[in-house]
């Protein structure tokens, strides 16, 4: 991830609408999971998800991130049980965690199979993997380049990767459904006009105003509520899957 972008991300993840909405969806997907089940947050960033999980009764949460500055940010905010580690080689014993959460991590990894095989290894039998990834290659922008993304995913690609690594896919849905039409249109215009220089993309995480940020977070919560009813969306800016260790 671009260093300036990463620093901005650590500062804004607590309140940015995208991050707030994603945490809300993860908590919904974990509904019914016992509080003492071990959870590994892969790519924990500044620890916002770990804090949310603990505040919602999950007492055994561990975080890893490949960026030492992310771990520093966690510790500066009082988030413990976090370590610098590679998603492909966590250094944890096998069958340690009941849940692995990887929020927008897999797209950063050169070999997705290495990461998925490692997450499978550290899960208990029947353990759950929750993974979020960016969707649709045609949505690629300089935002992806700054994030050091290697790919964006289709439903078929993600399901294939999970099944190839011995996961049983329980659910797959696109996410951020409401923002897909404007995002797709914006990407098309930007490409046509050769817009969106890197300097602009660096600050895409910053909302134009606090009121806009609240409104966007509210829209995502509505979408999350629909998803919680079991409805899966046919398209979106992101994609998530829930899979079980076979």
mmCIF file of C-alpha atoms in Angstrom:
data_model
loop_
_atom_site.group_PDB
_atom_site.id
_atom_site.type_symbol
_atom_site.label_atom_id
_atom_site.label_comp_id
_atom_site.label_asym_id
_atom_site.label_seq_id
_atom_site.Cartn_x
_atom_site.Cartn_y
_atom_site.Cartn_z
ATOM 1 C CA UNK A 1 0.000 0.000 0.000
ATOM 2 C CA UNK A 2 1.225 3.512 -0.775
ATOM 3 C CA UNK A 3 2.768 4.913 2.424
ATOM 4 C CA UNK A 4 0.775 8.165 2.433
ATOM 5 C CA UNK A 5 -2.440 6.303 1.660
ATOM 6 C CA UNK A 6 -1.754 3.829 4.475
ATOM 7 C CA UNK A 7 -1.146 6.613 6.986
ATOM 8 C CA UNK A 8 -4.395 8.275 5.959
ATOM 9 C CA UNK A 9 -6.230 4.946 6.203
ATOM 10 C CA UNK A 10 -5.055 4.363 9.777
ATOM 11 C CA UNK A 11 -6.281 7.859 10.712
ATOM 12 C CA UNK A 12 -9.711 7.559 9.120
ATOM 13 C CA UNK A 13 -10.767 3.901 9.443
ATOM 14 C CA UNK A 14 -12.643 4.492 12.710
ATOM 15 C CA UNK A 15 -15.197 6.785 11.093
ATOM 16 C CA UNK A 16 -14.964 6.464 7.306
ATOM 17 C CA UNK A 17 -18.283 5.217 5.892
ATOM 18 C CA UNK A 18 -16.743 2.359 3.912
ATOM 19 C CA UNK A 19 -14.821 0.989 6.897
ATOM 20 C CA UNK A 20 -17.768 1.479 9.261
ATOM 21 C CA UNK A 21 -20.088 -0.323 6.858
ATOM 22 C CA UNK A 22 -17.724 -3.214 6.314
ATOM 23 C CA UNK A 23 -17.253 -3.715 10.065
ATOM 24 C CA UNK A 24 -21.023 -3.676 10.494
ATOM 25 C CA UNK A 25 -21.404 -6.383 7.834
ATOM 26 C CA UNK A 26 -18.686 -8.535 9.383
ATOM 27 C CA UNK A 27 -20.400 -8.336 12.771
ATOM 28 C CA UNK A 28 -23.659 -9.407 11.140
ATOM 29 C CA UNK A 29 -21.931 -12.347 9.449
ATOM 30 C CA UNK A 30 -20.540 -13.381 12.838
ATOM 31 C CA UNK A 31 -23.943 -13.324 14.519
ATOM 32 C CA UNK A 32 -24.351 -16.499 16.541
ATOM 33 C CA UNK A 33 -20.609 -17.043 16.926
ATOM 34 C CA UNK A 34 -19.735 -17.660 20.577
ATOM 35 C CA UNK A 35 -17.745 -14.929 22.281
ATOM 36 C CA UNK A 36 -14.910 -17.251 23.277
ATOM 37 C CA UNK A 37 -14.213 -18.512 19.745
ATOM 38 C CA UNK A 38 -10.731 -17.528 18.596
ATOM 39 C CA UNK A 39 -10.821 -14.990 15.759
ATOM 40 C CA UNK A 40 -7.856 -14.001 13.589
ATOM 41 C CA UNK A 41 -8.087 -10.610 11.869
ATOM 42 C CA UNK A 42 -5.718 -10.822 8.890
ATOM 43 C CA UNK A 43 -4.630 -7.367 7.769
ATOM 44 C CA UNK A 44 -5.818 -5.726 10.974
ATOM 45 C CA UNK A 45 -4.665 -2.233 9.979
ATOM 46 C CA UNK A 46 -5.064 0.166 12.920
ATOM 47 C CA UNK A 47 -7.227 -2.226 14.917
ATOM 48 C CA UNK A 48 -10.703 -0.784 14.324
ATOM 49 C CA UNK A 49 -12.269 -4.172 13.580
ATOM 50 C CA UNK A 50 -10.575 -5.774 16.581
ATOM 51 C CA UNK A 51 -12.026 -3.086 18.859
ATOM 52 C CA UNK A 52 -15.490 -3.535 17.346
ATOM 53 C CA UNK A 53 -15.340 -7.291 17.787
ATOM 54 C CA UNK A 54 -14.279 -6.979 21.414
ATOM 55 C CA UNK A 55 -16.949 -4.369 22.111
ATOM 56 C CA UNK A 56 -19.496 -6.836 20.752
ATOM 57 C CA UNK A 57 -18.501 -9.679 23.047
ATOM 58 C CA UNK A 58 -15.740 -11.441 21.118
ATOM 59 C CA UNK A 59 -12.996 -11.768 23.704
ATOM 60 C CA UNK A 60 -10.404 -13.880 21.863
ATOM 61 C CA UNK A 61 -9.377 -11.749 18.886
ATOM 62 C CA UNK A 62 -5.851 -11.685 17.467
ATOM 63 C CA UNK A 63 -4.637 -9.413 14.680
ATOM 64 C CA UNK A 64 -1.788 -9.547 12.193
ATOM 65 C CA UNK A 65 -0.573 -7.093 9.583
ATOM 66 C CA UNK A 66 2.469 -7.095 7.342
ATOM 67 C CA UNK A 67 3.001 -3.355 7.954
ATOM 68 C CA UNK A 68 4.816 -2.572 11.231
ATOM 69 C CA UNK A 69 3.211 0.885 11.215
ATOM 70 C CA UNK A 70 -0.222 -0.723 11.339
ATOM 71 C CA UNK A 71 0.778 -2.656 14.439
ATOM 72 C CA UNK A 72 2.183 0.541 15.952
ATOM 73 C CA UNK A 73 -1.164 2.232 15.269
ATOM 74 C CA UNK A 74 -2.982 -0.641 16.994
ATOM 75 C CA UNK A 75 -0.829 -0.483 20.080
ATOM 76 C CA UNK A 76 -1.031 3.311 20.285
ATOM 77 C CA UNK A 77 -4.819 2.876 20.521
ATOM 78 C CA UNK A 78 -4.630 0.236 23.223
ATOM 79 C CA UNK A 79 -5.235 -2.739 20.937
ATOM 80 C CA UNK A 80 -3.163 -5.705 22.108
ATOM 81 C CA UNK A 81 -2.641 -9.257 20.786
ATOM 82 C CA UNK A 82 -1.433 -7.908 17.442
ATOM 83 C CA UNK A 83 1.673 -8.974 15.550
ATOM 84 C CA UNK A 84 3.645 -8.213 12.410
ATOM 85 C CA UNK A 85 3.156 -11.231 10.152
ATOM 86 C CA UNK A 86 2.612 -12.207 6.537
ATOM 87 C CA UNK A 87 -0.862 -13.436 5.573
ATOM 88 C CA UNK A 88 0.823 -16.358 3.783
ATOM 89 C CA UNK A 89 2.876 -17.405 6.816
ATOM 90 C CA UNK A 90 1.214 -16.409 10.071
ATOM 91 C CA UNK A 91 3.478 -18.507 12.315
ATOM 92 C CA UNK A 92 0.486 -19.707 14.357
ATOM 93 C CA UNK A 93 -0.041 -23.353 15.205
ATOM 94 C CA UNK A 94 -2.448 -25.336 13.071
ATOM 95 C CA UNK A 95 -6.143 -25.425 14.008
ATOM 96 C CA UNK A 96 -5.863 -22.486 16.372
ATOM 97 C CA UNK A 97 -8.752 -20.233 15.278
ATOM 98 C CA UNK A 98 -12.459 -20.813 14.855
ATOM 99 C CA UNK A 99 -12.796 -17.807 12.536
ATOM 100 C CA UNK A 100 -10.442 -16.043 10.135
ATOM 101 C CA UNK A 101 -11.472 -12.627 8.809
ATOM 102 C CA UNK A 102 -9.586 -11.179 5.832
ATOM 103 C CA UNK A 103 -10.982 -7.759 4.913
ATOM 104 C CA UNK A 104 -9.567 -6.620 1.575
ATOM 105 C CA UNK A 105 -6.359 -8.609 1.942
ATOM 106 C CA UNK A 106 -6.436 -11.352 -0.684
ATOM 107 C CA UNK A 107 -6.136 -8.911 -3.586
ATOM 108 C CA UNK A 108 -2.763 -7.747 -2.235
ATOM 109 C CA UNK A 109 -1.184 -11.211 -2.245
ATOM 110 C CA UNK A 110 0.792 -12.348 -5.277
ATOM 111 C CA UNK A 111 -0.188 -15.999 -4.823
ATOM 112 C CA UNK A 112 -3.730 -16.194 -3.479
ATOM 113 C CA UNK A 113 -3.424 -19.958 -3.006
ATOM 114 C CA UNK A 114 -0.593 -19.508 -0.495
ATOM 115 C CA UNK A 115 -2.737 -17.209 1.630
ATOM 116 C CA UNK A 116 -5.870 -19.344 1.428
ATOM 117 C CA UNK A 117 -3.929 -22.509 2.241
ATOM 118 C CA UNK A 118 -2.444 -20.799 5.308
ATOM 119 C CA UNK A 119 -5.838 -19.588 6.521
ATOM 120 C CA UNK A 120 -7.192 -23.101 6.029
ATOM 121 C CA UNK A 121 -4.291 -24.473 8.084
ATOM 122 C CA UNK A 122 -4.863 -22.221 11.108
ATOM 123 C CA UNK A 123 -8.636 -22.805 11.184
ATOM 124 C CA UNK A 124 -10.188 -25.478 13.361
ATOM 125 C CA UNK A 125 -12.142 -28.222 11.533
ATOM 126 C CA UNK A 126 -15.410 -26.638 10.461
ATOM 127 C CA UNK A 127 -13.976 -23.177 11.143
ATOM 128 C CA UNK A 128 -15.247 -20.164 9.226
ATOM 129 C CA UNK A 129 -13.451 -17.865 6.788
ATOM 130 C CA UNK A 130 -14.932 -14.444 6.024
ATOM 131 C CA UNK A 131 -13.235 -12.685 3.137
ATOM 132 C CA UNK A 132 -13.904 -9.341 1.448
ATOM 133 C CA UNK A 133 -12.302 -8.411 -1.884
ATOM 134 C CA UNK A 134 -12.760 -5.653 -4.486
ATOM 135 C CA UNK A 135 -15.022 -6.665 -7.365
ATOM 136 C CA UNK A 136 -14.890 -6.491 -11.160
ATOM 137 C CA UNK A 137 -11.719 -5.876 -13.140
ATOM 138 C CA UNK A 138 -13.354 -3.090 -15.161
ATOM 139 C CA UNK A 139 -13.611 -1.022 -11.961
ATOM 140 C CA UNK A 140 -9.811 -0.915 -11.729
ATOM 141 C CA UNK A 141 -8.456 2.583 -11.060
ATOM 142 C CA UNK A 142 -5.397 4.335 -9.695
ATOM 143 C CA UNK A 143 -6.958 3.739 -6.272
ATOM 144 C CA UNK A 144 -6.176 0.040 -6.798
ATOM 145 C CA UNK A 145 -2.642 0.859 -7.906
ATOM 146 C CA UNK A 146 -1.989 2.957 -4.804
ATOM 147 C CA UNK A 147 -3.294 0.109 -2.675
ATOM 148 C CA UNK A 148 -0.903 -2.269 -4.447
ATOM 149 C CA UNK A 149 -3.798 -4.454 -5.526
ATOM 150 C CA UNK A 150 -2.911 -7.294 -7.852
ATOM 151 C CA UNK A 151 -6.444 -8.081 -8.974
ATOM 152 C CA UNK A 152 -10.150 -7.446 -8.544
ATOM 153 C CA UNK A 153 -12.476 -10.426 -8.270
ATOM 154 C CA UNK A 154 -15.542 -11.871 -9.900
ATOM 155 C CA UNK A 155 -17.835 -14.230 -8.027
ATOM 156 C CA UNK A 156 -16.606 -17.160 -10.116
ATOM 157 C CA UNK A 157 -12.934 -16.352 -9.467
ATOM 158 C CA UNK A 158 -13.401 -16.112 -5.703
ATOM 159 C CA UNK A 159 -15.476 -19.286 -5.439
ATOM 160 C CA UNK A 160 -12.956 -21.188 -7.559
ATOM 161 C CA UNK A 161 -10.033 -20.038 -5.405
ATOM 162 C CA UNK A 162 -11.807 -21.018 -2.184
ATOM 163 C CA UNK A 163 -12.859 -24.437 -3.434
ATOM 164 C CA UNK A 164 -9.410 -25.100 -4.841
ATOM 165 C CA UNK A 165 -8.047 -24.626 -1.331
ATOM 166 C CA UNK A 166 -10.481 -27.053 0.328
ATOM 167 C CA UNK A 167 -13.076 -24.589 1.551
ATOM 168 C CA UNK A 168 -16.795 -25.254 1.337
ATOM 169 C CA UNK A 169 -18.403 -22.017 0.187
ATOM 170 C CA UNK A 170 -21.525 -21.256 2.209
ATOM 171 C CA UNK A 171 -22.338 -17.815 0.879
ATOM 172 C CA UNK A 172 -21.096 -15.337 -1.725
ATOM 173 C CA UNK A 173 -22.543 -11.913 -2.443
ATOM 174 C CA UNK A 174 -21.510 -8.669 -4.008
ATOM 175 C CA UNK A 175 -21.465 -5.795 -1.551
ATOM 176 C CA UNK A 176 -21.740 -2.015 -1.841
ATOM 177 C CA UNK A 177 -24.546 -2.611 -4.300
ATOM 178 C CA UNK A 178 -26.016 0.906 -4.276
ATOM 179 C CA UNK A 179 -22.730 2.546 -5.190
ATOM 180 C CA UNK A 180 -21.992 0.264 -8.125
ATOM 181 C CA UNK A 181 -23.836 2.274 -10.837
ATOM 182 C CA UNK A 182 -22.201 5.643 -10.025
ATOM 183 C CA UNK A 183 -18.802 4.016 -9.490
ATOM 184 C CA UNK A 184 -19.005 2.179 -12.804
ATOM 185 C CA UNK A 185 -20.052 5.336 -14.630
ATOM 186 C CA UNK A 186 -17.304 7.360 -12.967
ATOM 187 C CA UNK A 187 -14.645 4.811 -13.895
ATOM 188 C CA UNK A 188 -15.819 4.822 -17.515
ATOM 189 C CA UNK A 189 -15.664 8.626 -17.710
ATOM 190 C CA UNK A 190 -12.274 8.761 -15.999
ATOM 191 C CA UNK A 191 -10.810 6.245 -18.410
ATOM 192 C CA UNK A 192 -12.310 7.996 -21.418
ATOM 193 C CA UNK A 193 -10.941 11.364 -20.344
ATOM 194 C CA UNK A 194 -7.678 10.039 -18.858
ATOM 195 C CA UNK A 195 -8.627 11.501 -15.500
ATOM 196 C CA UNK A 196 -7.888 10.553 -11.881
ATOM 197 C CA UNK A 197 -4.194 11.248 -11.344
ATOM 198 C CA UNK A 198 -2.452 9.406 -8.538
ATOM 199 C CA UNK A 199 -2.417 12.422 -6.227
ATOM 200 C CA UNK A 200 -6.198 12.578 -6.321
ATOM 201 C CA UNK A 201 -6.717 8.863 -5.827
ATOM 202 C CA UNK A 202 -4.534 8.920 -2.736
ATOM 203 C CA UNK A 203 -7.252 10.639 -0.773
ATOM 204 C CA UNK A 204 -10.304 8.718 -1.937
ATOM 205 C CA UNK A 205 -10.888 7.535 1.619
ATOM 206 C CA UNK A 206 -11.699 11.066 2.775
ATOM 207 C CA UNK A 207 -15.366 12.045 2.499
ATOM 208 C CA UNK A 208 -16.256 15.546 1.359
ATOM 209 C CA UNK A 209 -18.093 16.318 4.590
ATOM 210 C CA UNK A 210 -19.110 14.770 7.880
ATOM 211 C CA UNK A 211 -22.766 14.816 6.843
ATOM 212 C CA UNK A 212 -21.975 13.020 3.567
ATOM 213 C CA UNK A 213 -19.964 10.448 5.486
ATOM 214 C CA UNK A 214 -22.889 9.799 7.846
ATOM 215 C CA UNK A 215 -25.338 9.519 4.955
ATOM 216 C CA UNK A 216 -23.158 7.028 3.090
ATOM 217 C CA UNK A 217 -22.653 4.958 6.243
ATOM 218 C CA UNK A 218 -26.438 4.950 6.758
ATOM 219 C CA UNK A 219 -27.009 3.695 3.205
ATOM 220 C CA UNK A 220 -24.520 0.886 3.722
ATOM 221 C CA UNK A 221 -26.219 -0.151 6.958
ATOM 222 C CA UNK A 222 -29.522 -0.412 5.094
ATOM 223 C CA UNK A 223 -27.832 -2.600 2.490
ATOM 224 C CA UNK A 224 -26.269 -4.706 5.239
ATOM 225 C CA UNK A 225 -29.698 -5.170 6.769
ATOM 226 C CA UNK A 226 -31.042 -6.514 3.482
ATOM 227 C CA UNK A 227 -28.060 -8.847 3.163
ATOM 228 C CA UNK A 228 -28.720 -10.051 6.707
ATOM 229 C CA UNK A 229 -32.107 -11.309 5.520
ATOM 230 C CA UNK A 230 -30.312 -13.720 3.210
ATOM 231 C CA UNK A 231 -30.601 -11.661 0.033
ATOM 232 C CA UNK A 232 -27.476 -11.775 -2.161
ATOM 233 C CA UNK A 233 -26.745 -8.964 -4.609
ATOM 234 C CA UNK A 234 -25.824 -9.643 -8.267
ATOM 235 C CA UNK A 235 -23.256 -6.851 -8.456
ATOM 236 C CA UNK A 236 -21.431 -4.346 -6.266
ATOM 237 C CA UNK A 237 -18.121 -2.593 -5.754
ATOM 238 C CA UNK A 238 -16.934 -5.367 -3.436
ATOM 239 C CA UNK A 239 -17.536 -9.063 -2.951
ATOM 240 C CA UNK A 240 -17.643 -11.147 0.211
ATOM 241 C CA UNK A 241 -17.697 -14.856 0.893
ATOM 242 C CA UNK A 242 -18.306 -17.034 3.917
ATOM 243 C CA UNK A 243 -16.615 -20.415 3.654
ATOM 244 C CA UNK A 244 -16.073 -23.373 5.961
ATOM 245 C CA UNK A 245 -12.944 -25.448 6.406
ATOM 246 C CA UNK A 246 -13.712 -28.832 4.882
#
